[in-house]
């Protein structure tokens, strides 16, 4: 009987030590640990896009009531390599990236973008969810107006952002904008518990 209690005590102490190590190395809440929800604040990963078998960037956010930010993203990093032109965004290029949203409780979310520099005039954006068009706009900031909703508890909601720069048939805007070597922006996601 004493040996059993000693074994249980040792296992319990090991679990406490593991808990303390994880707690000191991360910013997990007690609720996350209690329910083994080891969500990261944000992650960057590559995923395979089933439409054209090219990779696109994936940014994941836990939307449990805080604003999260991914620092400067260069649109070039999201380019479809099938239409790469001189290693920069240019007329005729396109690409996409995905934003994953998850929560360990039902939460409202809002995605918005802040441009770091000037963007080419003819660069356009579209947002999709499960291959259904949500909205389209001339700027990421305008696209943000329709990127709100609810994430259910333990749900992963993915919003795909596609961008394209079609050739301009007349005028000199594309020629002017081709001097813009890169377009950078930040992604923000606000979360708020929903009842």
Short mmCIF file of N, CA and C in Angstrom, two decimals:
data_model
loop_
_atom_site.label_atom_id
_atom_site.label_comp_id
_atom_site.label_asym_id
_atom_site.label_seq_id
_atom_site.Cartn_x
_atom_site.Cartn_y
_atom_site.Cartn_z
N UNK A 1 0.82 -1.19 0.00
CA UNK A 1 0.00 0.00 0.00
C UNK A 1 0.87 1.27 0.00
N UNK A 2 1.93 1.26 0.79
CA UNK A 2 2.83 2.41 0.86
C UNK A 2 3.56 2.59 -0.46
N UNK A 3 3.92 1.48 -1.11
CA UNK A 3 4.60 1.57 -2.41
C UNK A 3 3.68 2.19 -3.46
N UNK A 4 2.40 1.83 -3.42
CA UNK A 4 1.44 2.41 -4.36
C UNK A 4 1.31 3.91 -4.15
N UNK A 5 1.18 4.32 -2.90
CA UNK A 5 1.06 5.74 -2.59
C UNK A 5 2.32 6.50 -3.00
N UNK A 6 3.47 5.89 -2.78
CA UNK A 6 4.74 6.51 -3.16
C UNK A 6 4.82 6.69 -4.68
N UNK A 7 4.40 5.67 -5.45
CA UNK A 7 4.39 5.77 -6.91
C UNK A 7 3.45 6.89 -7.38
N UNK A 8 2.27 6.95 -6.77
CA UNK A 8 1.30 7.99 -7.13
C UNK A 8 1.86 9.37 -6.81
N UNK A 9 2.50 9.51 -5.66
CA UNK A 9 3.10 10.78 -5.26
C UNK A 9 4.21 11.19 -6.23
N UNK A 10 5.04 10.25 -6.64
CA UNK A 10 6.13 10.54 -7.60
C UNK A 10 5.56 10.99 -8.94
N UNK A 11 4.53 10.29 -9.42
CA UNK A 11 3.90 10.66 -10.69
C UNK A 11 3.29 12.06 -10.58
N UNK A 12 2.64 12.32 -9.47
CA UNK A 12 2.03 13.62 -9.25
C UNK A 12 3.10 14.73 -9.24
N UNK A 13 4.22 14.49 -8.58
CA UNK A 13 5.31 15.48 -8.55
C UNK A 13 5.91 15.71 -9.93
N UNK A 14 6.05 14.65 -10.70
CA UNK A 14 6.57 14.78 -12.08
C UNK A 14 5.63 15.64 -12.91
N UNK A 15 4.32 15.40 -12.77
CA UNK A 15 3.34 16.20 -13.51
C UNK A 15 3.39 17.67 -13.11
N UNK A 16 3.58 17.94 -11.84
CA UNK A 16 3.68 19.32 -11.38
C UNK A 16 4.94 19.98 -11.96
N UNK A 17 6.04 19.26 -11.99
CA UNK A 17 7.28 19.80 -12.55
C UNK A 17 7.11 20.09 -14.04
N UNK A 18 6.50 19.17 -14.76
CA UNK A 18 6.24 19.39 -16.20
C UNK A 18 5.35 20.61 -16.39
N UNK A 19 4.31 20.71 -15.57
CA UNK A 19 3.40 21.85 -15.63
C UNK A 19 4.16 23.16 -15.43
N UNK A 20 5.02 23.21 -14.42
CA UNK A 20 5.78 24.43 -14.12
C UNK A 20 6.75 24.78 -15.24
N UNK A 21 7.36 23.78 -15.86
CA UNK A 21 8.27 24.03 -16.98
C UNK A 21 7.50 24.64 -18.15
N UNK A 22 6.35 24.04 -18.51
CA UNK A 22 5.56 24.58 -19.61
C UNK A 22 5.03 25.96 -19.27
N UNK A 23 4.61 26.17 -18.05
CA UNK A 23 4.07 27.46 -17.64
C UNK A 23 5.13 28.55 -17.74
N UNK A 24 6.37 28.24 -17.37
CA UNK A 24 7.43 29.25 -17.42
C UNK A 24 7.87 29.55 -18.84
N UNK A 25 7.69 28.62 -19.77
CA UNK A 25 8.15 28.83 -21.15
C UNK A 25 7.07 29.36 -22.07
N UNK A 26 5.85 29.48 -21.60
CA UNK A 26 4.78 29.97 -22.47
C UNK A 26 3.85 30.87 -21.67
N UNK A 27 2.92 31.48 -22.42
CA UNK A 27 1.95 32.37 -21.80
C UNK A 27 0.57 31.72 -21.83
N UNK A 28 0.51 30.44 -21.53
CA UNK A 28 -0.76 29.74 -21.55
C UNK A 28 -1.59 30.12 -20.33
N UNK A 29 -2.90 30.20 -20.52
CA UNK A 29 -3.78 30.45 -19.40
C UNK A 29 -4.06 29.14 -18.69
N UNK A 30 -4.55 29.25 -17.48
CA UNK A 30 -4.87 28.05 -16.71
C UNK A 30 -5.91 27.22 -17.44
N UNK A 31 -6.89 27.91 -18.08
CA UNK A 31 -7.93 27.20 -18.82
C UNK A 31 -7.34 26.40 -19.98
N UNK A 32 -6.37 26.97 -20.68
CA UNK A 32 -5.72 26.25 -21.78
C UNK A 32 -5.04 24.99 -21.27
N UNK A 33 -4.34 25.11 -20.16
CA UNK A 33 -3.62 23.96 -19.62
C UNK A 33 -4.62 22.93 -19.10
N UNK A 34 -5.64 23.39 -18.39
CA UNK A 34 -6.61 22.49 -17.80
C UNK A 34 -7.26 21.62 -18.86
N UNK A 35 -7.61 22.20 -19.99
CA UNK A 35 -8.27 21.45 -21.05
C UNK A 35 -7.32 21.03 -22.17
N UNK A 36 -6.02 21.13 -21.89
CA UNK A 36 -4.98 20.73 -22.84
C UNK A 36 -5.14 21.45 -24.17
N UNK A 37 -5.50 22.70 -24.11
CA UNK A 37 -5.63 23.51 -25.31
C UNK A 37 -4.35 24.29 -25.47
N UNK A 38 -3.41 23.75 -26.19
CA UNK A 38 -2.11 24.38 -26.33
C UNK A 38 -2.09 25.24 -27.58
N UNK A 39 -2.95 26.28 -27.59
CA UNK A 39 -3.03 27.17 -28.75
C UNK A 39 -1.91 28.19 -28.67
N UNK A 40 -1.30 28.46 -29.78
CA UNK A 40 -0.31 29.53 -29.82
C UNK A 40 -1.03 30.82 -30.15
N UNK A 41 -0.43 31.94 -29.73
CA UNK A 41 -1.03 33.23 -30.05
C UNK A 41 -1.10 33.44 -31.55
N UNK A 42 -0.03 33.14 -32.24
CA UNK A 42 -0.05 33.22 -33.70
C UNK A 42 1.06 32.36 -34.25
N UNK A 43 0.80 31.76 -35.40
CA UNK A 43 1.81 30.94 -36.03
C UNK A 43 1.83 31.23 -37.50
N UNK A 44 2.97 31.00 -38.11
CA UNK A 44 3.10 31.12 -39.55
C UNK A 44 3.49 29.76 -40.05
N UNK A 45 2.81 29.30 -41.07
CA UNK A 45 3.03 27.95 -41.56
C UNK A 45 2.76 27.95 -43.05
N UNK A 46 3.23 26.95 -43.75
CA UNK A 46 2.91 26.79 -45.16
C UNK A 46 1.89 25.67 -45.31
N UNK A 47 0.92 25.89 -46.15
CA UNK A 47 -0.10 24.90 -46.43
C UNK A 47 -0.13 24.66 -47.92
N UNK A 48 -0.67 23.53 -48.32
CA UNK A 48 -0.81 23.26 -49.74
C UNK A 48 -2.20 23.70 -50.16
N UNK A 49 -2.26 24.46 -51.20
CA UNK A 49 -3.52 24.93 -51.74
C UNK A 49 -4.04 23.90 -52.72
N UNK A 50 -5.22 23.36 -52.46
CA UNK A 50 -5.73 22.26 -53.29
C UNK A 50 -6.10 22.72 -54.70
N UNK A 51 -6.29 24.03 -54.90
CA UNK A 51 -6.69 24.50 -56.23
C UNK A 51 -5.55 24.43 -57.24
N UNK A 52 -4.34 24.83 -56.84
CA UNK A 52 -3.26 24.86 -57.83
C UNK A 52 -1.98 24.19 -57.33
N UNK A 53 -2.07 23.48 -56.21
CA UNK A 53 -0.94 22.74 -55.66
C UNK A 53 0.30 23.60 -55.40
N UNK A 54 0.11 24.88 -55.16
CA UNK A 54 1.23 25.71 -54.77
C UNK A 54 1.08 26.04 -53.29
N UNK A 55 2.14 26.47 -52.69
CA UNK A 55 2.07 26.78 -51.27
C UNK A 55 1.60 28.20 -51.08
N UNK A 56 0.83 28.41 -50.01
CA UNK A 56 0.50 29.77 -49.63
C UNK A 56 0.73 29.92 -48.14
N UNK A 57 0.96 31.15 -47.71
CA UNK A 57 1.25 31.40 -46.29
C UNK A 57 -0.03 31.26 -45.48
N UNK A 58 0.14 30.77 -44.27
CA UNK A 58 -0.97 30.52 -43.36
C UNK A 58 -0.64 31.20 -42.03
N UNK A 59 -1.55 32.06 -41.57
CA UNK A 59 -1.38 32.79 -40.32
C UNK A 59 -2.52 32.40 -39.40
N UNK A 60 -2.21 31.90 -38.21
CA UNK A 60 -3.25 31.41 -37.32
C UNK A 60 -3.34 32.27 -36.06
N UNK A 61 -4.57 32.54 -35.64
CA UNK A 61 -4.83 33.37 -34.48
C UNK A 61 -5.79 32.68 -33.53
N UNK A 62 -5.54 32.83 -32.24
CA UNK A 62 -6.47 32.41 -31.20
C UNK A 62 -7.24 33.67 -30.83
N UNK A 63 -8.55 33.69 -31.03
CA UNK A 63 -9.34 34.92 -30.89
C UNK A 63 -10.10 35.02 -29.57
N UNK A 64 -9.47 34.60 -28.49
CA UNK A 64 -10.13 34.62 -27.19
C UNK A 64 -10.02 35.96 -26.48
N UNK A 65 -10.53 37.00 -27.10
CA UNK A 65 -10.68 38.27 -26.40
C UNK A 65 -9.51 39.22 -26.42
N UNK A 66 -8.54 39.03 -27.29
CA UNK A 66 -7.41 39.96 -27.34
C UNK A 66 -7.11 40.29 -28.80
N UNK A 67 -6.46 41.43 -29.00
CA UNK A 67 -6.00 41.79 -30.34
C UNK A 67 -4.63 41.17 -30.56
N UNK A 68 -4.48 40.51 -31.69
CA UNK A 68 -3.21 39.89 -32.04
C UNK A 68 -2.70 40.54 -33.32
N UNK A 69 -1.40 40.54 -33.50
CA UNK A 69 -0.81 41.15 -34.68
C UNK A 69 0.30 40.27 -35.22
N UNK A 70 0.36 40.18 -36.53
CA UNK A 70 1.53 39.61 -37.20
C UNK A 70 2.26 40.82 -37.76
N UNK A 71 3.49 41.00 -37.44
CA UNK A 71 4.24 42.16 -37.93
C UNK A 71 4.41 42.06 -39.44
N UNK A 72 4.88 43.10 -40.03
CA UNK A 72 5.02 43.26 -41.47
C UNK A 72 5.08 41.97 -42.28
N UNK A 73 4.16 41.88 -43.21
CA UNK A 73 4.14 40.78 -44.18
C UNK A 73 4.38 41.42 -45.54
N UNK A 74 5.29 40.86 -46.28
CA UNK A 74 5.56 41.32 -47.64
C UNK A 74 4.67 40.51 -48.58
N UNK A 75 3.85 41.19 -49.38
CA UNK A 75 2.93 40.50 -50.28
C UNK A 75 3.68 39.56 -51.21
N UNK A 76 4.92 39.87 -51.52
CA UNK A 76 5.72 39.02 -52.40
C UNK A 76 5.85 37.61 -51.84
N UNK A 77 5.89 37.46 -50.51
CA UNK A 77 6.03 36.14 -49.91
C UNK A 77 4.81 35.26 -50.15
N UNK A 78 3.70 35.84 -50.60
CA UNK A 78 2.46 35.09 -50.83
C UNK A 78 2.20 34.85 -52.31
N UNK A 79 3.17 35.17 -53.16
CA UNK A 79 2.98 35.11 -54.61
C UNK A 79 2.86 33.67 -55.11
N UNK A 80 2.04 33.49 -56.14
CA UNK A 80 1.93 32.21 -56.83
C UNK A 80 3.15 32.09 -57.73
N UNK A 81 4.02 31.13 -57.45
CA UNK A 81 5.29 31.03 -58.18
C UNK A 81 5.10 30.68 -59.65
N UNK A 82 3.91 30.25 -60.05
CA UNK A 82 3.65 29.96 -61.46
C UNK A 82 3.66 31.21 -62.32
N UNK A 83 3.41 32.38 -61.71
CA UNK A 83 3.38 33.62 -62.50
C UNK A 83 4.38 34.65 -61.98
N UNK A 84 5.50 34.17 -61.50
CA UNK A 84 6.54 35.03 -60.95
C UNK A 84 7.21 35.85 -62.05
N UNK A 85 7.33 37.14 -61.80
CA UNK A 85 7.96 38.03 -62.77
C UNK A 85 9.08 38.79 -62.08
N UNK A 86 10.31 38.50 -62.45
CA UNK A 86 11.49 39.21 -61.94
C UNK A 86 11.49 39.37 -60.43
N UNK A 87 11.04 38.36 -59.72
CA UNK A 87 11.08 38.32 -58.26
C UNK A 87 10.45 39.54 -57.58
N UNK A 88 9.36 40.03 -58.12
CA UNK A 88 8.61 41.10 -57.46
C UNK A 88 7.17 41.06 -57.94
N UNK A 89 6.28 41.69 -57.18
CA UNK A 89 4.90 41.77 -57.65
C UNK A 89 4.86 42.73 -58.83
N UNK A 90 4.10 42.38 -59.84
CA UNK A 90 4.03 43.17 -61.07
C UNK A 90 2.73 42.83 -61.77
N UNK A 91 2.36 43.60 -62.79
CA UNK A 91 1.15 43.25 -63.55
C UNK A 91 1.24 41.81 -64.05
N UNK A 92 0.15 41.06 -63.85
CA UNK A 92 0.11 39.66 -64.26
C UNK A 92 0.41 38.69 -63.13
N UNK A 93 0.77 39.19 -61.96
CA UNK A 93 1.05 38.30 -60.83
C UNK A 93 -0.19 38.16 -59.95
N UNK A 94 -0.20 37.10 -59.17
CA UNK A 94 -1.29 36.85 -58.22
C UNK A 94 -0.75 35.98 -57.10
N UNK A 95 -1.53 35.84 -56.06
CA UNK A 95 -1.13 35.00 -54.95
C UNK A 95 -2.23 34.92 -53.92
N UNK A 96 -1.93 34.28 -52.81
CA UNK A 96 -2.92 34.19 -51.74
C UNK A 96 -2.26 33.82 -50.43
N UNK A 97 -2.99 34.08 -49.37
CA UNK A 97 -2.59 33.66 -48.03
C UNK A 97 -3.86 33.35 -47.26
N UNK A 98 -3.73 32.59 -46.19
CA UNK A 98 -4.88 32.17 -45.40
C UNK A 98 -4.72 32.61 -43.96
N UNK A 99 -5.86 32.94 -43.36
CA UNK A 99 -5.90 33.32 -41.96
C UNK A 99 -6.78 32.31 -41.23
N UNK A 100 -6.19 31.60 -40.27
CA UNK A 100 -6.93 30.63 -39.48
C UNK A 100 -7.33 31.25 -38.15
N UNK A 101 -8.59 31.05 -37.77
CA UNK A 101 -9.11 31.59 -36.52
C UNK A 101 -9.63 30.44 -35.67
N UNK A 102 -9.20 30.38 -34.42
CA UNK A 102 -9.77 29.38 -33.52
C UNK A 102 -9.92 29.96 -32.13
N UNK A 103 -10.79 29.33 -31.36
CA UNK A 103 -11.09 29.83 -30.02
C UNK A 103 -11.47 28.66 -29.12
N UNK A 104 -11.17 28.80 -27.84
CA UNK A 104 -11.59 27.75 -26.92
C UNK A 104 -12.90 28.12 -26.23
N UNK A 105 -13.54 29.20 -26.70
CA UNK A 105 -14.90 29.56 -26.30
C UNK A 105 -15.51 30.36 -27.44
N UNK A 106 -16.82 30.33 -27.58
CA UNK A 106 -17.49 31.04 -28.67
C UNK A 106 -17.08 32.51 -28.64
N UNK A 107 -16.56 33.00 -29.78
CA UNK A 107 -16.01 34.35 -29.82
C UNK A 107 -16.37 35.08 -31.11
N UNK A 108 -16.56 36.40 -30.98
CA UNK A 108 -16.70 37.25 -32.15
C UNK A 108 -15.29 37.59 -32.62
N UNK A 109 -15.12 37.80 -33.92
CA UNK A 109 -13.81 38.19 -34.42
C UNK A 109 -13.95 39.30 -35.45
N UNK A 110 -12.88 40.03 -35.62
CA UNK A 110 -12.77 41.05 -36.67
C UNK A 110 -11.34 41.00 -37.18
N UNK A 111 -11.18 40.82 -38.49
CA UNK A 111 -9.86 40.84 -39.12
C UNK A 111 -9.69 42.18 -39.81
N UNK A 112 -8.56 42.82 -39.59
CA UNK A 112 -8.29 44.04 -40.35
C UNK A 112 -6.81 44.16 -40.66
N UNK A 113 -6.52 44.98 -41.64
CA UNK A 113 -5.16 45.13 -42.17
C UNK A 113 -4.74 46.58 -42.09
N UNK A 114 -3.44 46.79 -41.95
CA UNK A 114 -2.87 48.14 -42.00
C UNK A 114 -1.70 48.09 -42.98
N UNK A 115 -1.79 48.87 -44.04
CA UNK A 115 -0.71 48.92 -45.04
C UNK A 115 0.47 49.69 -44.48
N UNK A 116 1.66 49.21 -44.78
CA UNK A 116 2.89 49.87 -44.33
C UNK A 116 3.42 50.85 -45.37
N UNK A 117 3.04 50.65 -46.63
CA UNK A 117 3.49 51.54 -47.69
C UNK A 117 2.45 51.56 -48.80
N UNK A 118 2.71 52.36 -49.81
CA UNK A 118 1.80 52.52 -50.94
C UNK A 118 1.66 51.20 -51.70
N UNK A 119 0.43 50.93 -52.16
CA UNK A 119 0.20 49.72 -52.96
C UNK A 119 -0.08 50.11 -54.40
N UNK A 120 0.21 49.21 -55.34
CA UNK A 120 -0.13 49.47 -56.74
C UNK A 120 -1.65 49.66 -56.89
N UNK A 121 -2.05 50.65 -57.67
CA UNK A 121 -3.47 51.00 -57.84
C UNK A 121 -4.29 49.82 -58.35
N UNK A 122 -3.76 49.06 -59.31
CA UNK A 122 -4.54 47.98 -59.93
C UNK A 122 -4.44 46.64 -59.19
N UNK A 123 -3.85 46.63 -58.02
CA UNK A 123 -3.79 45.43 -57.19
C UNK A 123 -5.14 45.29 -56.48
N UNK A 124 -5.78 44.13 -56.64
CA UNK A 124 -7.12 43.88 -56.09
C UNK A 124 -7.10 42.68 -55.14
N UNK A 125 -8.09 42.62 -54.24
CA UNK A 125 -8.16 41.58 -53.23
C UNK A 125 -9.55 40.96 -53.17
N UNK A 126 -9.58 39.67 -52.82
CA UNK A 126 -10.83 38.95 -52.61
C UNK A 126 -10.68 38.08 -51.36
N UNK A 127 -11.77 37.93 -50.62
CA UNK A 127 -11.76 37.06 -49.43
C UNK A 127 -12.74 35.92 -49.64
N UNK A 128 -12.31 34.71 -49.31
CA UNK A 128 -13.13 33.51 -49.47
C UNK A 128 -13.19 32.74 -48.17
N UNK A 129 -14.29 32.04 -47.99
CA UNK A 129 -14.40 31.08 -46.89
C UNK A 129 -15.06 29.84 -47.47
N UNK A 130 -14.38 28.70 -47.35
CA UNK A 130 -14.85 27.44 -47.94
C UNK A 130 -15.19 27.62 -49.42
N UNK A 131 -14.30 28.28 -50.15
CA UNK A 131 -14.43 28.54 -51.58
C UNK A 131 -15.62 29.43 -51.95
N UNK A 132 -16.26 30.07 -50.98
CA UNK A 132 -17.34 31.02 -51.25
C UNK A 132 -16.80 32.44 -51.10
N UNK A 133 -17.04 33.28 -52.10
CA UNK A 133 -16.59 34.66 -52.06
C UNK A 133 -17.32 35.42 -50.96
N UNK A 134 -16.56 36.03 -50.06
CA UNK A 134 -17.15 36.86 -48.99
C UNK A 134 -17.23 38.30 -49.46
N UNK A 135 -16.11 38.80 -50.00
CA UNK A 135 -16.07 40.19 -50.44
C UNK A 135 -14.85 40.40 -51.33
N UNK A 136 -14.85 41.52 -52.04
CA UNK A 136 -13.71 41.93 -52.85
C UNK A 136 -13.55 43.44 -52.72
N UNK A 137 -12.30 43.91 -52.87
CA UNK A 137 -12.03 45.33 -52.67
C UNK A 137 -10.74 45.72 -53.35
N UNK A 138 -10.56 47.04 -53.49
CA UNK A 138 -9.34 47.60 -54.08
C UNK A 138 -8.19 47.67 -53.09
N UNK A 139 -8.50 47.65 -51.79
CA UNK A 139 -7.46 47.71 -50.77
C UNK A 139 -7.76 46.68 -49.68
N UNK A 140 -6.72 46.31 -48.96
CA UNK A 140 -6.91 45.41 -47.81
C UNK A 140 -7.75 46.08 -46.73
N UNK A 141 -7.57 47.39 -46.56
CA UNK A 141 -8.35 48.11 -45.55
C UNK A 141 -9.84 48.05 -45.86
N UNK A 142 -10.22 48.21 -47.12
CA UNK A 142 -11.64 48.11 -47.50
C UNK A 142 -12.14 46.67 -47.37
N UNK A 143 -11.28 45.72 -47.66
CA UNK A 143 -11.64 44.30 -47.51
C UNK A 143 -11.99 44.00 -46.06
N UNK A 144 -11.33 44.69 -45.13
CA UNK A 144 -11.55 44.47 -43.69
C UNK A 144 -12.99 44.72 -43.26
N UNK A 145 -13.71 45.58 -43.99
CA UNK A 145 -15.08 45.93 -43.59
C UNK A 145 -16.00 44.72 -43.49
N UNK A 146 -15.72 43.66 -44.24
CA UNK A 146 -16.60 42.49 -44.26
C UNK A 146 -15.99 41.26 -43.60
N UNK A 147 -14.86 41.41 -42.93
CA UNK A 147 -14.19 40.25 -42.33
C UNK A 147 -14.47 40.18 -40.83
N UNK A 148 -15.73 39.94 -40.51
CA UNK A 148 -16.16 39.78 -39.13
C UNK A 148 -17.04 38.54 -39.04
N UNK A 149 -17.22 38.04 -37.84
CA UNK A 149 -18.08 36.88 -37.67
C UNK A 149 -17.91 36.26 -36.31
N UNK A 150 -18.30 34.98 -36.23
CA UNK A 150 -18.24 34.24 -34.97
C UNK A 150 -17.46 32.96 -35.20
N UNK A 151 -16.60 32.63 -34.26
CA UNK A 151 -15.92 31.34 -34.24
C UNK A 151 -16.50 30.56 -33.08
N UNK A 152 -17.01 29.38 -33.36
CA UNK A 152 -17.56 28.53 -32.31
C UNK A 152 -16.43 27.92 -31.48
N UNK A 153 -16.77 27.45 -30.30
CA UNK A 153 -15.79 26.80 -29.43
C UNK A 153 -15.13 25.63 -30.16
N UNK A 154 -13.81 25.59 -30.15
CA UNK A 154 -12.99 24.53 -30.77
C UNK A 154 -13.13 24.44 -32.28
N UNK A 155 -13.66 25.46 -32.93
CA UNK A 155 -13.77 25.50 -34.39
C UNK A 155 -12.52 26.14 -34.98
N UNK A 156 -12.12 25.68 -36.15
CA UNK A 156 -11.07 26.35 -36.92
C UNK A 156 -11.75 26.94 -38.15
N UNK A 157 -11.78 28.26 -38.23
CA UNK A 157 -12.37 28.96 -39.37
C UNK A 157 -11.22 29.51 -40.19
N UNK A 158 -11.22 29.24 -41.49
CA UNK A 158 -10.14 29.69 -42.36
C UNK A 158 -10.69 30.69 -43.38
N UNK A 159 -10.05 31.86 -43.45
CA UNK A 159 -10.39 32.89 -44.43
C UNK A 159 -9.22 32.97 -45.41
N UNK A 160 -9.50 32.74 -46.69
CA UNK A 160 -8.46 32.82 -47.73
C UNK A 160 -8.53 34.19 -48.39
N UNK A 161 -7.38 34.84 -48.46
CA UNK A 161 -7.28 36.14 -49.12
C UNK A 161 -6.51 35.93 -50.42
N UNK A 162 -7.16 36.23 -51.53
CA UNK A 162 -6.50 36.12 -52.84
C UNK A 162 -6.26 37.53 -53.36
N UNK A 163 -5.14 37.71 -54.03
CA UNK A 163 -4.83 39.00 -54.62
C UNK A 163 -4.38 38.78 -56.07
N UNK A 164 -4.59 39.78 -56.88
CA UNK A 164 -4.18 39.71 -58.29
C UNK A 164 -3.94 41.11 -58.81
N UNK A 165 -3.03 41.18 -59.76
CA UNK A 165 -2.72 42.44 -60.42
C UNK A 165 -2.85 42.19 -61.91
N UNK A 166 -4.03 42.49 -62.45
CA UNK A 166 -4.27 42.29 -63.88
C UNK A 166 -3.56 43.37 -64.69
N UNK A 167 -3.21 43.00 -65.92
CA UNK A 167 -2.59 43.98 -66.82
C UNK A 167 -3.58 45.08 -67.13
N UNK A 168 -3.09 46.30 -67.15
CA UNK A 168 -3.91 47.44 -67.52
C UNK A 168 -3.89 47.54 -69.05
N UNK A 169 -5.07 47.65 -69.65
CA UNK A 169 -5.11 47.67 -71.12
C UNK A 169 -4.69 49.03 -71.69
N UNK A 170 -5.03 50.10 -71.01
CA UNK A 170 -4.64 51.42 -71.48
C UNK A 170 -4.16 52.25 -70.31
N UNK A 171 -3.37 53.26 -70.59
CA UNK A 171 -2.90 54.15 -69.53
C UNK A 171 -1.51 53.76 -69.05
N UNK A 172 -1.01 54.55 -68.13
CA UNK A 172 0.36 54.39 -67.68
C UNK A 172 0.45 54.01 -66.20
N UNK A 173 -0.68 53.69 -65.56
CA UNK A 173 -0.66 53.42 -64.12
C UNK A 173 0.23 52.23 -63.77
N UNK A 174 0.14 51.13 -64.54
CA UNK A 174 0.97 49.96 -64.25
C UNK A 174 2.46 50.30 -64.36
N UNK A 175 2.80 51.14 -65.33
CA UNK A 175 4.21 51.53 -65.50
C UNK A 175 4.68 52.32 -64.28
N UNK A 176 3.83 53.24 -63.80
CA UNK A 176 4.18 54.01 -62.60
C UNK A 176 4.31 53.08 -61.39
N UNK A 177 3.34 52.18 -61.24
CA UNK A 177 3.30 51.32 -60.06
C UNK A 177 4.37 50.22 -60.07
N UNK A 178 4.93 49.94 -61.22
CA UNK A 178 5.96 48.90 -61.27
C UNK A 178 7.23 49.34 -60.53
N UNK A 179 7.31 50.64 -60.20
CA UNK A 179 8.45 51.13 -59.42
C UNK A 179 8.31 50.76 -57.93
N UNK A 180 7.09 50.36 -57.51
CA UNK A 180 6.88 49.93 -56.13
C UNK A 180 7.46 48.53 -56.01
N UNK A 181 8.57 48.41 -55.31
CA UNK A 181 9.28 47.13 -55.24
C UNK A 181 8.62 46.13 -54.32
N UNK A 182 8.01 46.61 -53.23
CA UNK A 182 7.30 45.69 -52.37
C UNK A 182 6.16 46.39 -51.67
N UNK A 183 5.15 45.60 -51.33
CA UNK A 183 3.99 46.09 -50.62
C UNK A 183 3.89 45.31 -49.31
N UNK A 184 3.98 46.02 -48.19
CA UNK A 184 3.95 45.38 -46.87
C UNK A 184 2.72 45.82 -46.09
N UNK A 185 2.25 44.93 -45.23
CA UNK A 185 1.08 45.22 -44.41
C UNK A 185 1.13 44.38 -43.15
N UNK A 186 0.29 44.72 -42.19
CA UNK A 186 0.15 43.94 -40.96
C UNK A 186 -1.27 43.40 -40.89
N UNK A 187 -1.40 42.23 -40.28
CA UNK A 187 -2.72 41.62 -40.05
C UNK A 187 -3.02 41.77 -38.56
N UNK A 188 -4.24 42.22 -38.26
CA UNK A 188 -4.70 42.30 -36.88
C UNK A 188 -5.98 41.47 -36.77
N UNK A 189 -6.15 40.79 -35.65
CA UNK A 189 -7.40 40.07 -35.39
C UNK A 189 -7.85 40.44 -33.99
N UNK A 190 -9.07 40.96 -33.89
CA UNK A 190 -9.66 41.27 -32.58
C UNK A 190 -10.63 40.16 -32.23
N UNK A 191 -10.60 39.74 -30.98
CA UNK A 191 -11.53 38.72 -30.51
C UNK A 191 -12.27 39.20 -29.28
N UNK A 192 -13.50 38.74 -29.15
CA UNK A 192 -14.31 39.10 -27.99
C UNK A 192 -15.25 37.95 -27.71
N UNK A 193 -15.36 37.56 -26.46
CA UNK A 193 -16.24 36.43 -26.11
C UNK A 193 -17.67 36.75 -26.51
N UNK A 194 -18.35 35.77 -27.10
CA UNK A 194 -19.73 35.96 -27.55
C UNK A 194 -20.64 35.05 -26.73
N UNK A 195 -21.81 35.54 -26.42
CA UNK A 195 -22.73 34.72 -25.61
C UNK A 195 -23.84 34.15 -26.45
#
